[in-house]
Amino acid sequence: KTPQAEAALGAAFRSRTTAKRYIALLSGRPNPPRPVGGASARERPEAEGGGIAVEAPLGRDAARPGRSVVDAAGGKPASSVFRLHAYCAERRVALVSVDLLTGRLHQIRAHAAFLAAPVAADDAYDEAGGPAFRASLGVLAGVRRGRPLLHAWSMSVPHPAPAAPPLQVRAPLPPDMAALVERLWPELGLDPAAWPQLSLSQLETLETRAM
């Protein structure tokens, strides 16, 4: 570690040229709502990398301090991309990875709720479903109270040396999320880099077959 490297990394964080990807379990099937003001979500074509692009400004929730809420009129710009990897129609649980393009308070949790599929076991953004999930599937994996099933999986930052490839750090899935992935999708494995990517129509097909 050198002063030059430390300065370069600090500049990368300040200029938001780092790339962060999270893994989450969601309660429900993500469903992009109709655009409301400046808030929207759309499924991206494969040419753009697929997934659901969410452009939904976020502001502080005046009714519930400490939370963020989609505020199309007065919120700060917030952009996320949700990639769908697996869906258990019987339990209505989705496995996703999320790229953060901005860094607002509780951005993933608020955007997941905007998609009508809040982060599993998230009492703050799913007041009824959070405790219910923890009391059912959560018991099997030891999910504790106040623990939304959201994990910072990878971060990539520009290398201080101009010609070098980006630096990438990855953190394995925590035990509770790993246990749920193995139980719901035993064929999937625990390496998010190897997971397939699904479209919304594929998720809908899985749900229809389970009916």
mmCIF file of C-alpha atoms in Angstrom:
data_model
loop_
_atom_site.group_PDB
_atom_site.id
_atom_site.type_symbol
_atom_site.label_atom_id
_atom_site.label_comp_id
_atom_site.label_asym_id
_atom_site.label_seq_id
_atom_site.Cartn_x
_atom_site.Cartn_y
_atom_site.Cartn_z
ATOM 1 C CA LYS A 1 0.000 0.000 0.000
ATOM 2 C CA THR A 2 1.383 3.373 -1.025
ATOM 3 C CA PRO A 3 0.099 6.954 -0.568
ATOM 4 C CA GLN A 4 -0.506 7.098 -4.325
ATOM 5 C CA ALA A 5 -2.591 3.913 -4.280
ATOM 6 C CA GLU A 6 -4.563 5.095 -1.260
ATOM 7 C CA ALA A 7 -5.285 8.420 -2.974
ATOM 8 C CA ALA A 8 -6.399 6.662 -6.182
ATOM 9 C CA LEU A 9 -8.763 4.348 -4.321
ATOM 10 C CA GLY A 10 -10.195 7.245 -2.333
ATOM 11 C CA ALA A 11 -10.830 9.137 -5.554
ATOM 12 C CA ALA A 12 -12.616 6.101 -7.021
ATOM 13 C CA PHE A 13 -15.028 5.954 -4.078
ATOM 14 C CA ARG A 14 -15.670 9.702 -4.169
ATOM 15 C CA SER A 15 -16.332 9.689 -7.913
ATOM 16 C CA ARG A 16 -18.489 6.538 -7.650
ATOM 17 C CA THR A 17 -16.475 4.621 -10.238
ATOM 18 C CA THR A 18 -16.653 1.521 -8.060
ATOM 19 C CA ALA A 19 -19.078 -1.260 -9.056
ATOM 20 C CA LYS A 20 -21.050 -3.022 -6.320
ATOM 21 C CA ARG A 21 -23.232 -6.111 -6.683
ATOM 22 C CA TYR A 22 -25.501 -7.498 -3.986
ATOM 23 C CA ILE A 23 -27.332 -10.810 -3.628
ATOM 24 C CA ALA A 24 -30.861 -10.858 -2.195
ATOM 25 C CA LEU A 25 -33.778 -13.162 -1.599
ATOM 26 C CA LEU A 26 -37.093 -11.465 -2.368
ATOM 27 C CA SER A 27 -40.571 -12.265 -1.105
ATOM 28 C CA GLY A 28 -42.670 -12.538 -4.251
ATOM 29 C CA ARG A 29 -42.161 -12.315 -7.995
ATOM 30 C CA PRO A 30 -40.685 -8.959 -9.077
ATOM 31 C CA ASN A 31 -43.266 -7.053 -11.088
ATOM 32 C CA PRO A 32 -42.315 -3.722 -12.682
ATOM 33 C CA PRO A 33 -45.178 -1.279 -11.994
ATOM 34 C CA ARG A 34 -46.497 1.288 -14.413
ATOM 35 C CA PRO A 35 -44.396 4.476 -14.490
ATOM 36 C CA VAL A 36 -45.478 7.056 -11.935
ATOM 37 C CA GLY A 37 -44.061 10.516 -12.497
ATOM 38 C CA GLY A 38 -40.309 10.084 -12.630
ATOM 39 C CA ALA A 39 -40.327 6.568 -11.157
ATOM 40 C CA SER A 40 -40.211 3.578 -13.495
ATOM 41 C CA ALA A 41 -38.978 0.018 -13.915
ATOM 42 C CA ARG A 42 -38.525 -1.912 -17.143
ATOM 43 C CA GLU A 43 -37.126 -5.219 -18.284
ATOM 44 C CA ARG A 44 -33.961 -4.642 -20.286
ATOM 45 C CA PRO A 45 -33.346 -6.568 -23.519
ATOM 46 C CA GLU A 46 -30.501 -9.089 -23.654
ATOM 47 C CA ALA A 47 -28.452 -6.610 -25.652
ATOM 48 C CA GLU A 48 -28.389 -4.376 -22.575
ATOM 49 C CA GLY A 49 -27.528 -7.238 -20.238
ATOM 50 C CA GLY A 50 -31.080 -8.183 -19.247
ATOM 51 C CA GLY A 51 -32.551 -7.707 -15.807
ATOM 52 C CA ILE A 52 -34.967 -5.091 -14.489
ATOM 53 C CA ALA A 53 -33.744 -1.507 -14.585
ATOM 54 C CA VAL A 54 -35.284 0.580 -11.805
ATOM 55 C CA GLU A 55 -35.194 4.371 -12.055
ATOM 56 C CA ALA A 56 -37.074 5.496 -8.960
ATOM 57 C CA PRO A 57 -36.045 8.600 -6.972
ATOM 58 C CA LEU A 58 -35.850 8.055 -3.221
ATOM 59 C CA GLY A 59 -36.598 10.366 -0.321
ATOM 60 C CA ARG A 60 -36.932 10.035 3.441
ATOM 61 C CA ASP A 61 -40.197 8.502 4.651
ATOM 62 C CA ALA A 62 -41.779 11.169 6.844
ATOM 63 C CA ALA A 63 -44.266 8.700 8.316
ATOM 64 C CA ARG A 64 -41.613 6.149 9.275
ATOM 65 C CA PRO A 65 -38.262 7.721 10.214
ATOM 66 C CA GLY A 66 -35.181 5.832 9.105
ATOM 67 C CA ARG A 67 -36.802 4.482 5.956
ATOM 68 C CA SER A 68 -36.586 5.531 2.333
ATOM 69 C CA VAL A 69 -39.575 5.741 0.035
ATOM 70 C CA VAL A 70 -40.018 6.217 -3.703
ATOM 71 C CA ASP A 71 -40.641 9.940 -4.190
ATOM 72 C CA ALA A 72 -40.964 10.749 -7.888
ATOM 73 C CA ALA A 73 -41.475 14.459 -7.237
ATOM 74 C CA GLY A 74 -38.892 15.360 -4.600
ATOM 75 C CA GLY A 75 -36.579 12.380 -4.175
ATOM 76 C CA LYS A 76 -32.941 12.051 -5.194
ATOM 77 C CA PRO A 77 -32.205 10.041 -8.363
ATOM 78 C CA ALA A 78 -31.722 6.348 -7.629
ATOM 79 C CA SER A 79 -30.884 3.616 -10.158
ATOM 80 C CA SER A 80 -30.602 -0.144 -9.654
ATOM 81 C CA VAL A 81 -30.537 -3.207 -11.906
ATOM 82 C CA PHE A 82 -32.125 -6.421 -10.601
ATOM 83 C CA ARG A 83 -31.034 -9.651 -12.283
ATOM 84 C CA LEU A 84 -33.250 -12.695 -11.786
ATOM 85 C CA HIS A 85 -31.512 -16.014 -11.165
ATOM 86 C CA ALA A 86 -34.062 -18.403 -9.661
ATOM 87 C CA TYR A 87 -37.654 -18.502 -8.469
ATOM 88 C CA CYS A 88 -39.420 -20.911 -6.127
ATOM 89 C CA ALA A 89 -43.068 -20.643 -7.139
ATOM 90 C CA GLU A 90 -44.278 -22.807 -4.238
ATOM 91 C CA ARG A 91 -42.744 -20.476 -1.663
ATOM 92 C CA ARG A 92 -42.899 -17.353 -3.884
ATOM 93 C CA VAL A 93 -39.243 -16.542 -3.270
ATOM 94 C CA ALA A 94 -36.952 -15.011 -5.890
ATOM 95 C CA LEU A 95 -33.166 -15.048 -5.958
ATOM 96 C CA VAL A 96 -31.631 -11.930 -7.482
ATOM 97 C CA SER A 97 -28.416 -10.002 -7.812
ATOM 98 C CA VAL A 98 -28.559 -6.221 -7.776
ATOM 99 C CA ASP A 99 -26.192 -3.682 -9.278
ATOM 100 C CA LEU A 100 -26.214 -0.330 -7.496
ATOM 101 C CA LEU A 101 -25.728 2.557 -9.914
ATOM 102 C CA THR A 102 -26.325 5.138 -7.168
ATOM 103 C CA GLY A 103 -25.968 4.925 -3.401
ATOM 104 C CA ARG A 104 -29.096 6.077 -1.596
ATOM 105 C CA LEU A 105 -30.207 5.039 1.886
ATOM 106 C CA HIS A 106 -31.742 1.525 1.788
ATOM 107 C CA GLN A 107 -31.825 1.767 -2.014
ATOM 108 C CA ILE A 108 -32.129 -1.957 -2.745
ATOM 109 C CA ARG A 109 -34.736 -2.484 -0.030
ATOM 110 C CA ALA A 110 -36.868 0.439 -1.215
ATOM 111 C CA HIS A 111 -36.551 -0.506 -4.897
ATOM 112 C CA ALA A 112 -37.422 -4.143 -4.162
ATOM 113 C CA ALA A 113 -40.577 -2.971 -2.385
ATOM 114 C CA PHE A 114 -41.316 -0.786 -5.438
ATOM 115 C CA LEU A 115 -41.226 -3.991 -7.525
ATOM 116 C CA ALA A 116 -43.791 -5.574 -5.157
ATOM 117 C CA ALA A 117 -41.154 -8.101 -4.046
ATOM 118 C CA PRO A 118 -39.540 -6.797 -0.836
ATOM 119 C CA VAL A 119 -36.317 -8.247 0.501
ATOM 120 C CA ALA A 120 -37.181 -11.399 2.439
ATOM 121 C CA ALA A 121 -37.316 -11.064 6.243
ATOM 122 C CA ASP A 122 -37.216 -7.268 5.955
ATOM 123 C CA ASP A 123 -39.523 -6.083 8.734
ATOM 124 C CA ALA A 124 -39.032 -2.399 7.877
ATOM 125 C CA TYR A 125 -40.169 -2.641 4.239
ATOM 126 C CA ASP A 126 -42.505 -5.623 4.565
ATOM 127 C CA GLU A 127 -44.145 -5.271 7.977
ATOM 128 C CA ALA A 128 -46.391 -8.334 7.660
ATOM 129 C CA GLY A 129 -44.382 -10.518 5.286
ATOM 130 C CA GLY A 130 -41.014 -10.067 6.987
ATOM 131 C CA PRO A 131 -41.965 -11.733 10.284
ATOM 132 C CA ALA A 132 -44.010 -14.354 8.399
ATOM 133 C CA PHE A 133 -41.001 -15.328 6.268
ATOM 134 C CA ARG A 134 -38.755 -15.532 9.305
ATOM 135 C CA ALA A 135 -41.289 -17.747 11.093
ATOM 136 C CA SER A 136 -41.452 -20.195 8.162
ATOM 137 C CA LEU A 137 -38.421 -20.543 5.898
ATOM 138 C CA GLY A 138 -36.311 -18.328 8.115
ATOM 139 C CA VAL A 139 -36.513 -20.781 10.991
ATOM 140 C CA LEU A 140 -34.821 -23.433 8.853
ATOM 141 C CA ALA A 141 -31.819 -21.188 8.221
ATOM 142 C CA GLY A 142 -31.594 -19.406 11.563
ATOM 143 C CA VAL A 143 -32.522 -15.984 10.163
ATOM 144 C CA ARG A 144 -32.483 -13.611 13.101
ATOM 145 C CA ARG A 145 -34.842 -10.711 13.744
ATOM 146 C CA GLY A 146 -33.787 -7.495 12.036
ATOM 147 C CA ARG A 147 -31.769 -9.335 9.379
ATOM 148 C CA PRO A 148 -32.994 -8.673 5.812
ATOM 149 C CA LEU A 149 -31.686 -11.346 3.432
ATOM 150 C CA LEU A 150 -29.367 -9.035 1.531
ATOM 151 C CA HIS A 151 -25.627 -9.543 1.055
ATOM 152 C CA ALA A 152 -22.846 -7.387 -0.417
ATOM 153 C CA TRP A 153 -21.272 -9.994 -2.700
ATOM 154 C CA SER A 154 -18.746 -8.195 -4.897
ATOM 155 C CA MET A 155 -17.041 -4.875 -5.391
ATOM 156 C CA SER A 156 -14.833 -3.794 -8.270
ATOM 157 C CA VAL A 157 -12.641 -0.686 -8.171
ATOM 158 C CA PRO A 158 -10.238 0.766 -10.741
ATOM 159 C CA HIS A 159 -6.654 -0.352 -10.177
ATOM 160 C CA PRO A 160 -4.313 2.465 -9.083
ATOM 161 C CA ALA A 161 -1.974 1.426 -11.906
ATOM 162 C CA PRO A 162 -3.541 2.775 -15.141
ATOM 163 C CA ALA A 163 -2.795 -0.301 -17.286
ATOM 164 C CA ALA A 164 -3.852 -2.892 -14.699
ATOM 165 C CA PRO A 165 -7.283 -4.580 -14.639
ATOM 166 C CA PRO A 166 -9.797 -3.537 -11.960
ATOM 167 C CA LEU A 167 -9.435 -4.873 -8.439
ATOM 168 C CA GLN A 168 -12.295 -7.188 -7.463
ATOM 169 C CA VAL A 169 -13.264 -8.449 -4.022
ATOM 170 C CA ARG A 170 -15.944 -11.072 -3.382
ATOM 171 C CA ALA A 171 -17.521 -12.252 -0.135
ATOM 172 C CA PRO A 172 -19.117 -15.748 0.042
ATOM 173 C CA LEU A 173 -22.811 -15.999 0.850
ATOM 174 C CA PRO A 174 -23.464 -15.871 4.622
ATOM 175 C CA PRO A 175 -24.645 -19.129 6.255
ATOM 176 C CA ASP A 176 -28.349 -18.213 6.449
ATOM 177 C CA MET A 177 -28.623 -17.241 2.773
ATOM 178 C CA ALA A 178 -26.469 -20.170 1.667
ATOM 179 C CA ALA A 179 -28.717 -22.572 3.586
ATOM 180 C CA LEU A 180 -31.842 -21.182 1.913
ATOM 181 C CA VAL A 181 -30.319 -21.300 -1.582
ATOM 182 C CA GLU A 182 -29.303 -24.926 -1.028
ATOM 183 C CA ARG A 183 -32.763 -25.816 0.254
ATOM 184 C CA LEU A 184 -34.810 -24.033 -2.423
ATOM 185 C CA TRP A 185 -32.493 -24.604 -5.415
ATOM 186 C CA PRO A 186 -30.124 -27.496 -4.571
ATOM 187 C CA GLU A 187 -28.929 -27.719 -8.187
ATOM 188 C CA LEU A 188 -27.848 -24.076 -8.316
ATOM 189 C CA GLY A 189 -24.651 -24.047 -6.264
ATOM 190 C CA LEU A 190 -23.374 -21.197 -4.106
ATOM 191 C CA ASP A 191 -21.297 -19.226 -6.622
ATOM 192 C CA PRO A 192 -23.392 -16.297 -7.900
ATOM 193 C CA ALA A 193 -21.031 -15.888 -10.849
ATOM 194 C CA ALA A 194 -22.228 -19.258 -12.182
ATOM 195 C CA TRP A 195 -25.961 -18.682 -11.737
ATOM 196 C CA PRO A 196 -28.164 -18.500 -14.854
ATOM 197 C CA GLN A 197 -30.151 -15.367 -15.616
ATOM 198 C CA LEU A 198 -33.907 -15.569 -16.126
ATOM 199 C CA SER A 199 -36.401 -13.286 -17.827
ATOM 200 C CA LEU A 200 -39.699 -12.128 -16.362
ATOM 201 C CA SER A 201 -41.566 -14.432 -18.744
ATOM 202 C CA GLN A 202 -39.569 -17.408 -17.462
ATOM 203 C CA LEU A 203 -40.499 -16.513 -13.878
ATOM 204 C CA GLU A 204 -44.133 -16.223 -14.886
ATOM 205 C CA THR A 205 -43.958 -19.663 -16.521
ATOM 206 C CA LEU A 206 -42.543 -21.177 -13.322
ATOM 207 C CA GLU A 207 -45.350 -19.638 -11.312
ATOM 208 C CA THR A 208 -48.027 -20.834 -13.771
ATOM 209 C CA ARG A 209 -46.712 -24.406 -13.656
ATOM 210 C CA ALA A 210 -46.903 -24.404 -9.868
ATOM 211 C CA MET A 211 -50.606 -23.492 -9.833
#
